CSV table of C-alpha atoms in Angstrom, one decimal:
chain,number,residue,atom,x,y,z
A,61,MET,CA,90.6,107.9,53.4
A,62,SER,CA,93.4,107.0,55.9
A,63,ALA,CA,93.3,103.7,57.8
A,64,ARG,CA,91.8,103.7,61.2
A,65,LYS,CA,94.5,104.0,63.9
A,66,ARG,CA,94.6,101.3,66.6
A,67,HIS,CA,95.6,102.5,70.1
A,68,ALA,CA,96.2,100.7,73.4
A,69,VAL,CA,96.3,102.3,76.8
A,70,ILE,CA,97.6,100.3,79.7
A,71,GLY,CA,96.2,101.2,83.1
A,72,ALA,CA,92.7,102.4,84.1
A,73,GLY,CA,93.7,104.8,86.8
A,74,ILE,CA,92.6,108.3,86.3
A,75,ILE,CA,95.5,109.1,83.9
A,76,GLY,CA,95.1,106.0,81.7
A,77,ALA,CA,91.3,106.5,81.5
A,78,ALA,CA,91.8,110.1,80.6
A,79,VAL,CA,94.2,109.2,77.9
A,80,ALA,CA,91.9,106.6,76.3
A,81,ARG,CA,89.1,109.2,76.3
A,82,GLU,CA,91.3,111.9,74.9
A,83,ILE,CA,92.3,109.7,71.9
A,84,LEU,CA,88.6,109.1,71.1
A,85,ARG,CA,87.8,112.8,71.6
A,86,ARG,CA,90.4,113.8,69.0
A,87,ASP,CA,89.6,111.1,66.5
A,88,ASP,CA,86.2,109.4,66.7
A,89,ARG,CA,87.4,106.9,64.1
A,90,ALA,CA,90.2,105.6,66.3
A,91,GLU,CA,90.1,102.1,67.7
A,92,VAL,CA,91.0,102.2,71.4
A,93,THR,CA,91.6,99.3,73.9
A,94,LEU,CA,92.0,100.2,77.6
A,95,TYR,CA,93.7,97.4,79.5
A,96,GLU,CA,93.5,97.1,83.3
A,97,LYS,CA,94.8,94.2,85.5
A,98,GLU,CA,92.2,94.8,88.2
A,99,ASP,CA,88.5,94.1,87.8
A,100,ARG,CA,87.6,97.8,88.1
A,101,PRO,CA,89.0,101.3,87.4
A,102,ALA,CA,90.8,103.5,90.0
A,103,ALA,CA,91.9,100.4,92.0
A,104,HIS,CA,95.3,101.8,93.2
A,105,GLN,CA,96.6,105.3,93.5
A,106,THR,CA,93.6,107.0,92.1
A,107,GLY,CA,91.2,105.3,94.6
A,108,HIS,CA,93.4,105.8,97.6
A,109,ASN,CA,94.3,109.5,97.7
A,110,SER,CA,93.1,112.5,99.7
A,111,GLY,CA,90.7,113.7,97.0
A,112,VAL,CA,92.3,117.2,96.8
A,113,VAL,CA,92.2,119.1,93.6
A,114,HIS,CA,95.5,121.0,93.9
A,115,ALA,CA,95.6,124.6,92.7
A,116,GLY,CA,99.3,124.8,91.9
A,117,LEU,CA,100.8,126.5,94.9
A,118,TYR,CA,104.1,124.7,95.3
A,119,TYR,CA,105.4,123.9,91.8
A,120,GLU,CA,108.3,125.5,90.0
A,121,PRO,CA,106.9,128.1,87.7
A,122,GLY,CA,107.2,127.0,84.1
A,123,SER,CA,107.7,123.3,85.0
A,124,LEU,CA,105.6,120.7,83.3
A,125,LYS,CA,104.1,119.9,86.7
A,126,ALA,CA,102.9,123.6,87.2
A,127,THR,CA,101.6,124.0,83.6
A,128,LEU,CA,99.7,120.7,83.6
A,129,CYS,CA,98.3,121.3,87.0
A,130,ARG,CA,96.7,124.7,86.2
A,131,ARG,CA,95.3,123.3,82.9
A,132,GLY,CA,94.2,120.2,84.6
A,133,VAL,CA,92.2,122.0,87.2
A,134,ALA,CA,90.1,123.7,84.5
A,135,LEU,CA,89.5,120.5,82.6
A,136,LEU,CA,88.7,118.5,85.7
A,137,ARG,CA,86.0,121.0,86.8
A,138,GLU,CA,84.5,121.2,83.4
A,139,PHE,CA,84.3,117.4,83.1
A,140,ALA,CA,83.0,117.0,86.7
A,141,ALA,CA,80.2,119.5,86.0
A,142,ALA,CA,79.2,117.8,82.8
A,143,HIS,CA,79.2,114.3,84.4
A,144,ASP,CA,77.7,115.1,87.8
A,145,VAL,CA,80.8,114.2,89.7
A,146,ALA,CA,80.9,115.5,93.3
A,147,VAL,CA,83.1,118.6,93.8
A,148,ASP,CA,83.4,120.9,96.8
A,149,GLU,CA,85.3,124.1,96.5
A,150,CYS,CA,86.1,124.3,100.2
A,151,GLY,CA,89.3,126.3,100.0
A,152,LYS,CA,92.7,125.8,101.6
A,153,VAL,CA,95.0,127.5,104.0
A,154,VAL,CA,98.8,126.8,104.4
A,155,VAL,CA,99.6,127.8,108.0
A,156,ALA,CA,102.9,129.1,109.3
A,157,THR,CA,103.4,128.6,113.1
A,158,THR,CA,106.9,129.9,113.4
A,159,GLU,CA,108.9,132.9,111.9
A,160,ALA,CA,111.0,130.4,109.8
A,161,GLU,CA,107.8,128.9,108.3
A,162,ALA,CA,106.4,132.4,107.7
A,163,GLN,CA,109.5,133.2,105.5
A,164,ARG,CA,109.1,130.0,103.6
A,165,LEU,CA,105.4,130.7,103.1
A,166,GLU,CA,106.2,134.0,101.4
A,167,ALA,CA,108.2,132.1,98.8
A,168,ILE,CA,105.3,129.6,98.3
A,169,ALA,CA,102.9,132.6,97.8
A,170,ALA,CA,105.3,134.0,95.1
A,171,ARG,CA,105.2,130.7,93.3
A,172,ALA,CA,101.5,130.5,93.5
A,173,ARG,CA,101.1,133.9,91.9
A,174,ALA,CA,103.6,133.1,89.2
A,175,ASN,CA,101.7,129.9,88.4
A,176,GLY,CA,98.5,131.9,88.0
A,177,VAL,CA,96.6,130.4,91.0
A,178,PRO,CA,93.5,132.7,91.3
A,179,ASP,CA,92.8,134.9,94.3
A,180,VAL,CA,95.6,133.6,96.6
A,181,ALA,CA,96.2,136.0,99.5
A,182,MET,CA,98.5,136.2,102.5
A,183,LEU,CA,96.6,136.4,105.8
A,184,ASP,CA,97.8,137.6,109.2
A,185,ALA,CA,96.6,135.9,112.4
A,186,HIS,CA,93.3,138.0,112.3
A,187,GLY,CA,92.7,137.2,108.7
A,188,LEU,CA,93.3,133.5,109.3
A,189,ALA,CA,90.8,133.6,112.1
A,190,ALA,CA,88.2,135.1,109.8
A,191,VAL,CA,88.7,132.4,107.2
A,192,GLU,CA,89.3,129.4,109.5
A,193,PRO,CA,88.2,130.3,113.1
A,194,GLY,CA,89.5,126.9,114.4
A,195,VAL,CA,93.0,127.3,113.1
A,196,THR,CA,95.9,129.2,114.8
A,197,GLY,CA,99.1,130.5,113.2
A,198,LEU,CA,101.3,133.5,112.6
A,199,THR,CA,100.4,133.8,109.0
A,200,ALA,CA,98.7,131.8,106.3
A,201,LEU,CA,98.4,131.5,102.5
A,202,HIS,CA,94.7,131.3,101.5
A,203,SER,CA,93.8,129.6,98.3
A,204,PRO,CA,90.0,130.0,98.2
A,205,HIS,CA,89.4,127.9,95.1
A,206,THR,CA,91.2,124.7,96.1
A,207,ALA,CA,88.7,121.9,96.0
A,208,ILE,CA,88.0,118.3,96.8
A,209,ILE,CA,86.5,115.8,94.4
A,210,ASP,CA,85.4,112.2,94.0
A,211,TYR,CA,88.3,110.9,92.0
A,212,ARG,CA,87.0,107.3,91.9
A,213,GLY,CA,83.7,108.5,90.6
A,214,LEU,CA,85.4,110.8,88.0
A,215,THR,CA,87.5,107.9,86.7
A,216,GLU,CA,84.4,105.7,86.4
A,217,ALA,CA,82.8,108.5,84.3
A,218,LEU,CA,85.9,108.7,82.1
A,219,VAL,CA,85.8,104.9,81.5
A,220,ALA,CA,82.1,105.2,80.7
A,221,ASP,CA,82.9,107.9,78.1
A,222,VAL,CA,85.5,105.6,76.6
A,223,ARG,CA,82.8,102.9,76.1
A,224,ARG,CA,80.3,105.4,74.8
A,225,GLY,CA,82.9,106.5,72.2
A,226,GLY,CA,83.3,102.9,71.0
A,227,GLY,CA,86.4,102.0,73.0
A,228,ARG,CA,87.0,98.5,74.4
A,229,VAL,CA,87.8,98.1,78.1
A,230,ARG,CA,89.5,94.9,79.2
A,231,PHE,CA,89.4,94.5,83.0
A,232,SER,CA,91.2,91.7,84.8
A,233,THR,CA,93.8,91.6,82.0
A,234,LEU,CA,97.4,91.8,83.0
A,235,VAL,CA,99.7,93.1,80.3
A,236,SER,CA,103.0,91.1,80.4
A,237,ARG,CA,105.0,93.3,78.0
A,238,ILE,CA,105.1,95.5,75.0
A,239,GLU,CA,107.1,94.5,71.9
A,240,ALA,CA,108.0,96.5,68.8
A,241,ARG,CA,107.5,94.9,65.4
A,242,ARG,CA,108.5,96.4,62.1
A,243,GLY,CA,106.5,95.4,59.1
A,244,PRO,CA,105.6,96.8,55.6
A,245,ALA,CA,103.4,99.5,57.1
A,246,GLY,CA,106.0,100.6,59.6
A,247,GLU,CA,106.7,100.0,63.2
A,248,ARG,CA,103.9,98.6,65.4
A,249,ALA,CA,103.6,97.6,69.0
A,250,ILE,CA,102.4,94.2,70.2
A,251,VAL,CA,100.6,94.1,73.6
A,252,ARG,CA,101.0,90.7,75.2
A,253,THR,CA,98.9,89.3,78.0
A,254,ALA,CA,98.8,85.8,79.5
A,255,HIS,CA,96.0,84.9,77.0
A,256,ASP,CA,96.6,86.8,73.8
A,257,ALA,CA,98.6,89.3,71.8
A,258,HIS,CA,97.3,92.2,69.7
A,259,GLU,CA,99.0,94.7,67.4
A,260,PHE,CA,98.5,98.4,67.7
A,261,ASP,CA,99.8,101.6,66.0
A,262,ARG,CA,100.5,103.3,69.3
A,263,VAL,CA,100.6,102.2,72.9
A,264,ILE,CA,100.6,104.6,75.9
A,265,VAL,CA,101.5,102.9,79.2
A,266,CYS,CA,100.1,104.5,82.4
A,267,ALA,CA,101.0,101.7,84.8
A,268,GLY,CA,101.5,103.7,88.0
A,269,LEU,CA,103.0,101.5,90.8
A,270,GLN,CA,104.1,98.9,88.2
A,271,SER,CA,105.4,101.4,85.6
A,272,ASP,CA,109.1,100.5,86.0
A,273,ARG,CA,108.5,96.7,85.9
A,274,LEU,CA,106.4,96.9,82.8
A,275,ALA,CA,108.9,99.1,81.1
A,276,ALA,CA,111.7,96.7,82.0
A,277,ARG,CA,109.8,93.7,80.8
A,278,SER,CA,109.3,95.6,77.5
A,279,GLY,CA,113.1,96.1,77.1
A,280,GLU,CA,113.3,99.6,78.4
A,281,SER,CA,115.4,100.9,81.3
A,282,ARG,CA,114.7,100.0,84.9
A,283,GLN,CA,115.5,103.6,85.8
A,284,PRO,CA,113.9,105.5,87.3
A,285,SER,CA,112.8,102.8,89.7
A,286,ILE,CA,109.6,102.9,91.7
A,287,VAL,CA,110.0,103.0,95.5
A,288,PRO,CA,106.5,102.8,97.2
A,289,PHE,CA,105.7,105.1,100.1
A,290,PHE,CA,102.5,104.6,102.1
A,291,GLY,CA,100.5,107.4,103.5
A,292,GLN,CA,98.1,106.7,106.4
A,293,TYR,CA,94.9,108.6,106.9
A,294,PHE,CA,93.0,109.0,110.2
A,295,ILE,CA,89.3,109.6,109.9
A,296,LEU,CA,88.0,111.7,112.8
A,297,ASP,CA,84.9,110.9,114.7
A,298,ASP,CA,81.8,112.9,113.5
A,299,ASP,CA,81.9,115.3,116.4
A,300,HIS,CA,85.0,116.9,114.8
A,301,ASP,CA,83.4,117.5,111.4
A,302,ASP,CA,83.1,121.2,112.1
A,303,ALA,CA,86.7,121.7,113.4
A,304,VAL,CA,87.7,123.4,110.1
A,305,ARG,CA,85.8,124.7,107.1
A,306,GLY,CA,88.3,123.6,104.4
A,307,LEU,CA,91.8,122.2,104.0
A,308,VAL,CA,94.5,123.1,106.4
A,309,TYR,CA,98.1,122.3,105.5
A,310,PRO,CA,101.4,123.0,107.3
A,311,VAL,CA,104.3,124.8,105.6
A,312,PRO,CA,106.4,122.1,103.9
A,313,ASP,CA,109.8,121.6,105.5
A,314,PRO,CA,112.5,121.7,102.8
A,315,LYS,CA,114.5,119.0,104.6
A,316,TYR,CA,111.7,116.5,103.9
A,317,PRO,CA,110.4,115.5,100.4
A,318,PHE,CA,106.7,115.4,101.3
A,319,LEU,CA,104.1,118.0,102.4
A,320,GLY,CA,103.5,116.8,106.0
A,321,VAL,CA,100.4,115.9,107.9
A,322,HIS,CA,97.4,118.0,107.0
A,323,VAL,CA,93.7,118.2,107.8
A,324,THR,CA,91.4,117.4,104.9
A,325,ARG,CA,87.7,117.6,104.3
A,326,ARG,CA,86.3,114.5,102.7
A,327,ILE,CA,83.8,114.6,99.8
A,328,ASP,CA,81.3,112.8,102.0
A,329,GLY,CA,81.5,115.6,104.6
A,330,GLY,CA,83.8,114.0,107.1
A,331,LEU,CA,87.2,115.2,108.2
A,332,MET,CA,90.5,113.3,108.1
A,333,ILE,CA,94.1,113.8,109.0
A,334,GLY,CA,97.0,112.7,106.8
A,335,PRO,CA,98.9,111.4,105.2
A,336,ASN,CA,102.2,110.7,106.7
A,337,ALA,CA,104.9,109.2,104.5
A,338,PHE,CA,106.9,106.0,105.2
A,339,LEU,CA,108.5,103.3,103.1
A,340,SER,CA,105.9,100.7,102.1
A,341,PHE,CA,106.8,97.0,102.1
A,342,SER,CA,104.3,96.4,99.3
A,343,ARG,CA,103.3,98.3,96.2
A,344,GLU,CA,99.6,97.3,96.6
A,345,GLY,CA,99.1,96.3,100.2
A,346,TYR,CA,96.5,98.8,101.5
A,347,SER,CA,95.7,97.1,104.8
A,348,GLY,CA,97.2,94.9,107.5
A,349,LEU,CA,101.0,94.6,107.6
A,350,GLY,CA,101.1,95.4,103.9
A,351,LEU,CA,104.1,93.0,103.4
A,352,ASN,CA,105.0,91.7,100.0
A,353,VAL,CA,108.3,89.7,99.8
A,354,ARG,CA,108.9,90.5,96.2
A,355,ASP,CA,108.3,94.2,96.6
A,356,SER,CA,110.4,94.4,99.8
A,357,LEU,CA,113.4,92.6,98.1
A,358,ALA,CA,113.1,95.0,95.2
A,359,VAL,CA,113.5,98.0,97.5
A,360,ALA,CA,116.4,96.3,99.4
A,361,ALA,CA,118.2,95.7,96.1
A,362,ASP,CA,117.7,99.3,94.9
A,363,PRO,CA,121.0,101.3,95.4
A,364,GLY,CA,119.0,104.5,95.0
A,365,PHE,CA,116.9,103.7,98.0
A,366,TRP,CA,119.8,103.2,100.3
A,367,ARG,CA,121.3,106.5,99.2
A,368,PHE,CA,118.0,108.2,99.8
A,369,ALA,CA,117.6,106.5,103.2
A,370,ALA,CA,121.1,107.6,104.3
A,371,GLY,CA,120.2,111.2,103.6
A,372,ASN,CA,116.7,111.1,105.2
A,373,LEU,CA,117.1,109.4,108.5
A,374,PRO,CA,115.6,112.4,110.4
A,375,MET,CA,112.5,112.1,108.3
A,376,ALA,CA,112.2,108.4,109.0
A,377,VAL,CA,112.5,109.0,112.7
A,378,ARG,CA,109.9,111.7,112.6
A,379,GLU,CA,107.4,109.7,110.5
A,380,ILE,CA,107.7,106.4,112.4
A,381,GLY,CA,106.1,108.1,115.4
A,382,GLY,CA,102.9,108.7,113.4
A,383,VAL,CA,103.0,105.2,111.9
A,384,LEU,CA,103.1,103.6,115.3
A,385,SER,CA,100.9,106.0,117.3
A,386,THR,CA,97.7,107.6,116.2
A,387,GLU,CA,98.1,110.0,119.2
A,388,ARG,CA,101.3,111.3,117.7
A,389,PHE,CA,99.7,111.6,114.3
A,390,VAL,CA,96.8,113.7,115.8
A,391,ALA,CA,99.2,115.8,117.8
A,392,GLU,CA,100.9,116.9,114.5
A,393,ALA,CA,97.6,118.4,113.3
A,394,ALA,CA,96.7,119.9,116.7
A,395,ARG,CA,99.7,122.2,116.4
A,396,TYR,CA,97.6,124.4,114.1
A,397,VAL,CA,94.0,123.1,114.8
A,398,PRO,CA,94.0,123.0,118.7
A,399,SER,CA,90.6,121.6,119.0
A,400,LEU,CA,91.9,118.3,117.6
A,401,ALA,CA,94.1,117.6,120.5
A,402,GLY,CA,93.2,114.1,121.8
A,403,ALA,CA,90.7,113.6,118.9
A,404,ARG,CA,89.5,110.1,118.3
A,405,GLY,CA,88.7,108.3,115.1
A,406,ARG,CA,89.8,105.4,113.0
A,407,ARG,CA,92.5,104.6,110.6
A,408,ALA,CA,91.4,104.6,106.9
A,409,THR,CA,92.7,102.4,104.1
A,410,ARG,CA,96.2,103.7,103.4
A,411,GLY,CA,97.4,105.1,100.1
A,412,ILE,CA,100.6,104.1,98.3
A,413,ARG,CA,102.5,106.6,96.3
A,414,ALA,CA,104.5,105.5,93.2
A,415,GLN,CA,107.6,107.5,93.9
A,416,ALA,CA,110.2,107.4,91.0
A,417,MET,CA,113.8,107.5,92.3
A,418,ASN,CA,117.1,107.9,90.5
A,419,ARG,CA,120.1,105.7,91.1
A,420,ASP,CA,121.7,108.5,93.1
A,421,GLY,CA,118.8,108.4,95.6
A,422,SER,CA,117.2,111.7,94.5
A,423,LEU,CA,113.4,111.7,94.1
A,424,VAL,CA,112.1,112.5,90.6
A,425,ASP,CA,110.0,115.5,91.1
A,426,ASP,CA,108.5,116.3,87.7
A,427,PHE,CA,106.6,114.1,85.2
A,428,VAL,CA,108.8,111.6,83.3
A,429,ILE,CA,107.7,110.3,79.9
A,430,ASP,CA,109.8,107.8,77.9
A,431,ARG,CA,109.3,107.0,74.2
A,432,ALA,CA,110.2,103.8,72.5
A,433,GLY,CA,109.1,103.7,68.9
A,434,PRO,CA,105.3,103.4,68.8
A,435,ALA,CA,105.2,103.0,72.7
A,436,MET,CA,105.2,105.7,75.3
A,437,PHE,CA,105.8,105.0,79.0
A,438,VAL,CA,104.7,107.3,81.8
A,439,ARG,CA,107.5,106.7,84.2
A,440,ASN,CA,106.5,109.2,86.9
A,441,ALA,CA,103.3,111.1,87.5
A,442,PRO,CA,103.5,112.4,91.1
A,443,SER,CA,101.1,114.7,92.8
A,444,PRO,CA,99.3,116.6,91.4
A,445,GLY,CA,99.0,113.7,88.9
A,446,ALA,CA,95.3,113.2,89.6
A,447,THR,CA,94.5,116.9,89.4
A,448,SER,CA,96.4,117.1,86.2
A,449,ALA,CA,95.1,113.9,84.6
A,450,LEU,CA,93.0,115.4,81.8
A,451,ALA,CA,95.8,117.9,80.9
A,452,ILE,CA,98.4,115.0,81.0
A,453,ALA,CA,96.2,113.1,78.6
A,454,GLU,CA,96.2,116.1,76.2
A,455,HIS,CA,100.0,116.3,76.5
A,456,LEU,CA,100.6,112.5,76.0
A,457,VAL,CA,98.2,112.1,73.0
A,458,ALA,CA,99.6,115.2,71.3
A,459,ALA,CA,103.2,113.9,71.8
A,460,ALA,CA,102.3,110.4,70.6
A,461,ALA,CA,100.8,111.8,67.4
A,462,THR,CA,103.9,113.8,66.6
A,463,THR,CA,106.3,110.9,67.3
A,464,SER,CA,104.3,108.1,65.6
A,465,GLY,CA,103.1,109.8,62.5
């Protein structure tokens, strides 16, 4: 009988938790340790996103992002149903308010069909009114099966599955670095913390906002670097809960790298607007000024950021209005949901996106996975990373098995 394999997974966001569970699902004899520097799972990106289960409308057909998104939707729904995680299939419309947007929307519809998104349909103004009476536009793309979910609750359920499968979960344990060691039995990975060091056959690092730093401390490249962007959400007062039935998005502007302000139903039944996208001065500052000197200096020293900034000044000018003024923020959504004009509410805890960036200032759009002997580093897992988490876990665990023997 072969020896039991020892695995470590770094990071208990939704992807790390899914990876740890997937290892045990494939090999119930495996020994798995899940490390997390916080005292709970889903403390960062997973617990601060919009809760949308993306259907796969926007992604380049055949890309890893598109493939894992569609597979991830199916796995996510299956897991949520089995573990009583809240899901609401509220549907989504992407709304064109100008002729130029209508032309871009046709291209999005073609991508959605190529990606196998079920039951998508183009709507004229009358069709849009039937689906979303409170929304106005020239045309819209309707994705009736797009859903929202409790990602925090789902991640907690994944961690519970890891424990039930015999895995060890180490919260409040910061991993300082991963080291390779070659011995009589082959190459192994040493996971070092401030308190101890343990040897594993394989390590998969899912460190999110800290992925570039942990890779660099482990002797790997600093590139792509992580540049944090925050997204603010505005929770509307209860009297606006019925303004829309589902999710309402604008047509993305190709001049800007993010999707734009949209109207999103919350899994608790409320309604929110957001997010915008602006440079964050902290990787993990979710409230107040969100200023971290180390994180700010890291951005200032990143040549890729300055190249990106030079090419995206119009975006910065547009987005700063919503950062400084909730009225401006709400007005963006009121372009296609007129009843929200002047709506009142409160700012929610912001989210922070771990955006990988190349030295030339280009944003890394697809998933990036680096291998270093027995260690694998997830360097970029952008949206729809949460939607795709269980499919990403399948992909990573399969890849680790083929490269580690």
